[in-house]
Coordinates of C-alpha atoms and ligand atoms in Angstrom, one line a residue:
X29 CA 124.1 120.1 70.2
X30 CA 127.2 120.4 72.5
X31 CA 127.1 123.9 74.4
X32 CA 129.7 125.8 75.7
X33 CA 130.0 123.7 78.8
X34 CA 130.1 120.6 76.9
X35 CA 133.0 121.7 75.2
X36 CA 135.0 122.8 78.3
X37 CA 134.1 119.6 79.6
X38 CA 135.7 117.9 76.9
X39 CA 138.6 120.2 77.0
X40 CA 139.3 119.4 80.7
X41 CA 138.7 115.7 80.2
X42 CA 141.0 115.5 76.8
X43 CA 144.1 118.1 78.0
X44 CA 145.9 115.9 81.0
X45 CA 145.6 112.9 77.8
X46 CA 146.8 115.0 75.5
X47 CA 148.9 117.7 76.7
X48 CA 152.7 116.6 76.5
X49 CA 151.7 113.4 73.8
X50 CA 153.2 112.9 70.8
X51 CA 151.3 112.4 67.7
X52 CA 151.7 109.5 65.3
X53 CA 149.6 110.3 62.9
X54 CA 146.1 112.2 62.3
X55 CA 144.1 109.3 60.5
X56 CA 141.3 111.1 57.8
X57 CA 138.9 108.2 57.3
X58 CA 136.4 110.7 56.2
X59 CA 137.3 114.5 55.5
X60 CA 134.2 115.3 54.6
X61 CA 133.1 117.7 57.2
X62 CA 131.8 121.2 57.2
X63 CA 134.9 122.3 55.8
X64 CA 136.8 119.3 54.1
X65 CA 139.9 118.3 56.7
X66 CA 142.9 119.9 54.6
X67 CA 144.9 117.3 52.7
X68 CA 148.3 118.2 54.0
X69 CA 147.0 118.6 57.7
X70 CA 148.0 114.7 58.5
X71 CA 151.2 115.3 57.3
X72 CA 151.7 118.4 59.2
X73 CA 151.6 116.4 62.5
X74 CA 153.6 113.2 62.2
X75 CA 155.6 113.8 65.1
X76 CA 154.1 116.8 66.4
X77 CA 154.4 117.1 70.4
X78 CA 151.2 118.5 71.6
X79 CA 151.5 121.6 74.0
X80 CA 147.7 122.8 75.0
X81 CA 144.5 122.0 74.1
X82 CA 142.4 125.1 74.5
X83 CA 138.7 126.8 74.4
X84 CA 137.7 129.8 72.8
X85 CA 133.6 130.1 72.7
X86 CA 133.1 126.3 71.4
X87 CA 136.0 125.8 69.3
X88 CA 138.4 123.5 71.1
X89 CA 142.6 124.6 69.7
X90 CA 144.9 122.1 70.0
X91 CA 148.3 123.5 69.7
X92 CA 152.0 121.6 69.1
X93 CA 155.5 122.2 67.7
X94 CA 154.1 121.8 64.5
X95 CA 151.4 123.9 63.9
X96 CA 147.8 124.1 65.7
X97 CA 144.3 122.8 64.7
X98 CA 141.2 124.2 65.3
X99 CA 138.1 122.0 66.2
X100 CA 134.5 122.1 66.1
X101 CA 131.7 119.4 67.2
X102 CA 129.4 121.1 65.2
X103 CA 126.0 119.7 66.2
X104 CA 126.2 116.2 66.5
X105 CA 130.2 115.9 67.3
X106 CA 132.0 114.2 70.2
X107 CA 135.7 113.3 70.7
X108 CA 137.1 110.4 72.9
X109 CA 139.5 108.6 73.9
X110 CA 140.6 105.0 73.4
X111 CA 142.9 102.6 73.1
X112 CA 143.6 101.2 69.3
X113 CA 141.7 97.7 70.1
X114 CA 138.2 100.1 70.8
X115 CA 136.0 99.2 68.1
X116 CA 135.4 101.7 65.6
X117 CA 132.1 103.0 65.0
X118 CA 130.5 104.1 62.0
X119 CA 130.9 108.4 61.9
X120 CA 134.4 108.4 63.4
X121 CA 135.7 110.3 60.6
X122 CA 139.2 111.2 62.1
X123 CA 141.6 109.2 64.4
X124 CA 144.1 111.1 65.9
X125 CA 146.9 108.5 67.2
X126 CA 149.7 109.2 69.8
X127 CA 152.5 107.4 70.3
X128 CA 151.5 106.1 73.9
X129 CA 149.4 104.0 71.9
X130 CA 146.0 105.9 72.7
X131 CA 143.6 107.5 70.5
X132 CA 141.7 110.1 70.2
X133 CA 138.4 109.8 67.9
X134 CA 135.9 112.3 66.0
X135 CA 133.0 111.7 66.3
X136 CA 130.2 113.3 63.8
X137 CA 127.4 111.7 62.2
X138 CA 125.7 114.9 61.1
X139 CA 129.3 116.2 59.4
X140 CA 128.7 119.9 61.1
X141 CA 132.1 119.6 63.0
X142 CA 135.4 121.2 61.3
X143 CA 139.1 120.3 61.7
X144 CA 141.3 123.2 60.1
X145 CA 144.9 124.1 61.0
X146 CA 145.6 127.4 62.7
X147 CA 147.5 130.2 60.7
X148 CA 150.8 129.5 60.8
X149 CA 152.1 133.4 61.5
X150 CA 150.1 132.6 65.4
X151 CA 147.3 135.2 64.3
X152 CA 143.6 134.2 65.3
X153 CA 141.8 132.0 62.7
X154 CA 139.0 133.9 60.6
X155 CA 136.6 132.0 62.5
X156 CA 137.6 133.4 65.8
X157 CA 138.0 137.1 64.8
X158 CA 134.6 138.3 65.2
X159 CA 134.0 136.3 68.6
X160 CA 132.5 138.5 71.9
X161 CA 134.2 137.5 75.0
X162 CA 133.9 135.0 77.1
X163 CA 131.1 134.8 79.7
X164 CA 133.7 133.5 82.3
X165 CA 135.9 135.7 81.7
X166 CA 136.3 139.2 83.7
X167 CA 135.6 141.4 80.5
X168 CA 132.0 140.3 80.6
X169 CA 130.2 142.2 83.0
X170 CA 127.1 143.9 83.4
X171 CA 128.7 147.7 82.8
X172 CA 130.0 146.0 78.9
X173 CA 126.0 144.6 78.7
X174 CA 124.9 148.0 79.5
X175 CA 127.2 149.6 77.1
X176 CA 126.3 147.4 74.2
X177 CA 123.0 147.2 74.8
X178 CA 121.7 151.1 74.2
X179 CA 119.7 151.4 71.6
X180 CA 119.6 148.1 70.8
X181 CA 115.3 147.4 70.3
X182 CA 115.6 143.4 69.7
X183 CA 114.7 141.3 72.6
X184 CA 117.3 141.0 75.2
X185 CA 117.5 137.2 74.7
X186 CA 118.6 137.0 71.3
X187 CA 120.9 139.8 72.4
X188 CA 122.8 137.9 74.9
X189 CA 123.0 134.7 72.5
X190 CA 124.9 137.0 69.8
X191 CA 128.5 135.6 69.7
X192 CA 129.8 138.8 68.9
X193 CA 128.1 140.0 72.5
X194 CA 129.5 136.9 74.3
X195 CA 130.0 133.7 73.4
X196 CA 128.6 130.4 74.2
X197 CA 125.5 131.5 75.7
X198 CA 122.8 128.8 73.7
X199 CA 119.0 128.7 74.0
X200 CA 119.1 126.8 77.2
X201 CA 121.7 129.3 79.2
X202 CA 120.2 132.0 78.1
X203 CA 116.4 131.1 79.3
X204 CA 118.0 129.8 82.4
X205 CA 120.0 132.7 83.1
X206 CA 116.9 135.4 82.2
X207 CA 115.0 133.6 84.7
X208 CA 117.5 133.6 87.4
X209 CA 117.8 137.3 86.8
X210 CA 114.5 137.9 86.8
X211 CA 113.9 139.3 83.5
X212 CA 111.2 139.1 80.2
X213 CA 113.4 137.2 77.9
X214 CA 111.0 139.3 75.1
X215 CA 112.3 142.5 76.9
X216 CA 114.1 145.2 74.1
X217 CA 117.7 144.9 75.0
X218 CA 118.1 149.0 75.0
X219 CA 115.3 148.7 78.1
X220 CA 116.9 146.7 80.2
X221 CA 119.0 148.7 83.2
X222 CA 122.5 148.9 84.3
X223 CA 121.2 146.7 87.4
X224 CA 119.7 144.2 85.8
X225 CA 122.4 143.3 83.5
X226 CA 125.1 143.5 86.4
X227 CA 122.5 140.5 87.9
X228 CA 121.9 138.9 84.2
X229 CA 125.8 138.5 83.9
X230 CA 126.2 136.6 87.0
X231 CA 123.6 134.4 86.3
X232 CA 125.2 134.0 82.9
X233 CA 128.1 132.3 85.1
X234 CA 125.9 131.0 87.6
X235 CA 124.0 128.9 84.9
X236 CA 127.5 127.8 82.4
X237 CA 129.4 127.2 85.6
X238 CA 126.8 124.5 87.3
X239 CA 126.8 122.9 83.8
X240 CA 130.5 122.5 83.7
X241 CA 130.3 121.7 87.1
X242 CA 128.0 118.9 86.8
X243 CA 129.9 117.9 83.4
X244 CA 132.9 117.6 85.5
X245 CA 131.3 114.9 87.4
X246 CA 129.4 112.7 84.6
X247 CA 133.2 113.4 82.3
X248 CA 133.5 109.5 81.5
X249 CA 130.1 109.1 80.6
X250 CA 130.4 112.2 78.7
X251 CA 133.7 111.3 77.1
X252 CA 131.8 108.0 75.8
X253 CA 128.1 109.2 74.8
X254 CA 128.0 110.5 71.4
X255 CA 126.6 113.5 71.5
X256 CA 123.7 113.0 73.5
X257 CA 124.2 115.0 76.8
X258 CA 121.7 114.6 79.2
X259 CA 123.0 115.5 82.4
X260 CA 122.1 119.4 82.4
X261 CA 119.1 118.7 82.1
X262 CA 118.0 117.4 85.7
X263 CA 118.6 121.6 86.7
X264 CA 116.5 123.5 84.5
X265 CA 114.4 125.7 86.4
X266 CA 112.5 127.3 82.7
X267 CA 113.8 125.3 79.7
X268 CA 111.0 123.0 78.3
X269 CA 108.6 123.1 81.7
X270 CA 106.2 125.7 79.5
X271 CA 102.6 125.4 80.9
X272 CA 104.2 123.8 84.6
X273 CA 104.0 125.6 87.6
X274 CA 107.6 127.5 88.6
X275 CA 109.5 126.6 91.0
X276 CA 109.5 130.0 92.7
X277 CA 106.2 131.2 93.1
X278 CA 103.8 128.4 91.2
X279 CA 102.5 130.3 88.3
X280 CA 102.4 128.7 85.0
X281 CA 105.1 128.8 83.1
X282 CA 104.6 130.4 79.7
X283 CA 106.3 130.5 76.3
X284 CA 107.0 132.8 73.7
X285 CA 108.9 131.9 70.3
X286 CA 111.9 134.6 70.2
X287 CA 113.8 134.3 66.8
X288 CA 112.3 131.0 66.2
X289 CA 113.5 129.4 69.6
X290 CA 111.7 128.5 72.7
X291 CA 111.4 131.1 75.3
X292 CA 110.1 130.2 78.9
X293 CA 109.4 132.5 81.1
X294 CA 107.7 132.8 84.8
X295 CA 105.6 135.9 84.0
X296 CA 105.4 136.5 88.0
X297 CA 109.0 136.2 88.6
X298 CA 110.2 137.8 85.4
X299 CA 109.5 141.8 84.5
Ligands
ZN19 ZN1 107.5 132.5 89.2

């Protein structure tokens, strides 16, 4: 499922493409998505100019002079781009076509993605409204984990993969990041001091920053897989190396199912 750094990846690949392009058309081959692609969304664009095409948690929002759309790879979407004589493949359900003569195509086989159009009055879509903040930004800290976290008795890792806590923090950041931080990912949230969440939230940032980091580096091969990322996964210290030895200190890794997910841990290294 493309993360949070998959989708900032995409972002920073698409933007210089897209940012400044005019739009031709939005081509709905298939609209049959999680949310069926409004009907007069296509003709809301012809002509468009796109300004930005933005994050927030792992909705991309493209914005023009003619509205904005809101996108989501759901768990199996991708987005490229391409030239009209690219052959199609079957599950590219929307085409968006520019004027330069390039393409940009979605990608979805499993149909969990979503193209809607932004309000028009400029408020946040309803999807958006409930979101935490993001785990880049400076409003995440340790003192705001600390503050939301009292008296909360749920384990600390299904705390910090709430997206109304912060957002875009998936199963694998989050067992990363609780090892790199030193810290039970079975731990009650309300346990867990001041400190330790000051350190948690930098290896929150630690962790999502080395993925978009390395995405950065493998973009065109990103920008042509379909939904199959593979390169984060040469760095996992925790994530699916149960019953290895750690990398730290050599004691066997163990697991423990926390809200039906896969939990590593070092129990050594991790209190
Ligand atoms: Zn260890």
């Amino acid at each position: 499922m493309p993360e949070l750094p998959e989708v900032e990846t995409t972002r920073r690949g698409l933007s210089p493409l897209l940012e400044g392009q005019t739009i031709e058309r939005l081509e709905v081959r298939d609209g049959r998505l999680r949310w069926p692609v409004p009907e007069a969304l296509p003709e809301r664009l012809v002509g468009a100019r796109i300004a930005t095409l933005e994050r927030r948690a792992k909705y991309l929002l493209l914005t023009t002079d003619r509205g904005g759309v809101l996108l989501h790879l759901g768990m199996s979407g991708s987005l490229r781009h391409c030239t009209a004589t690219t052959p199609l493949r079957t599950h590219d359900h929307l085409i968006l076509h520019l004027t330069n003569g390039s393409q940009v195509r979605f990608h979805d086989p499993r149909r969990f993605g979503c193209c809607l159009p932004l309000p028009e009055t400029g408020a946040p879509h309803p999807l958006l409204a409930a979101l935490g903040p993001e785990p880049l930004d400076t409003a995440f800290d340790g003192d705001y984990l600390f503050q939301r976290s009292r008296r909360r008795r749920g384990p600390v890792k299904t705390f910090i993969m709430d997206q109304d806590i912060v957002v875009g923090v998936g199963n694998i950041y989050a067992t990363e990041a609780l090892f790199l931080a030193g810290i039970r990912p079975g731990r009650a949230a309300g346990r867990v001091t001041r400190a330790e969440y000051e350190r948690l939230a930098e290896c929150v940032r630690t962790v999502l920053g080395a993925a978009i980091e390395q995405g950065g580096t493998t973009l065109r091969d990103f920008l042509r897989e379909d939904g199959t990322h593979g390169y984060f996964r040469q760095s996992l210290r925790v994530y699916g190396r149960a019953g290895e030895p750690c990398l730290q200190c050599a004691t066997p890794l163990r697991n423990r199912r926390i809200g039906q997910r896969a939990s590593a841990y070092c129990p050594t290294c991790q209190r």
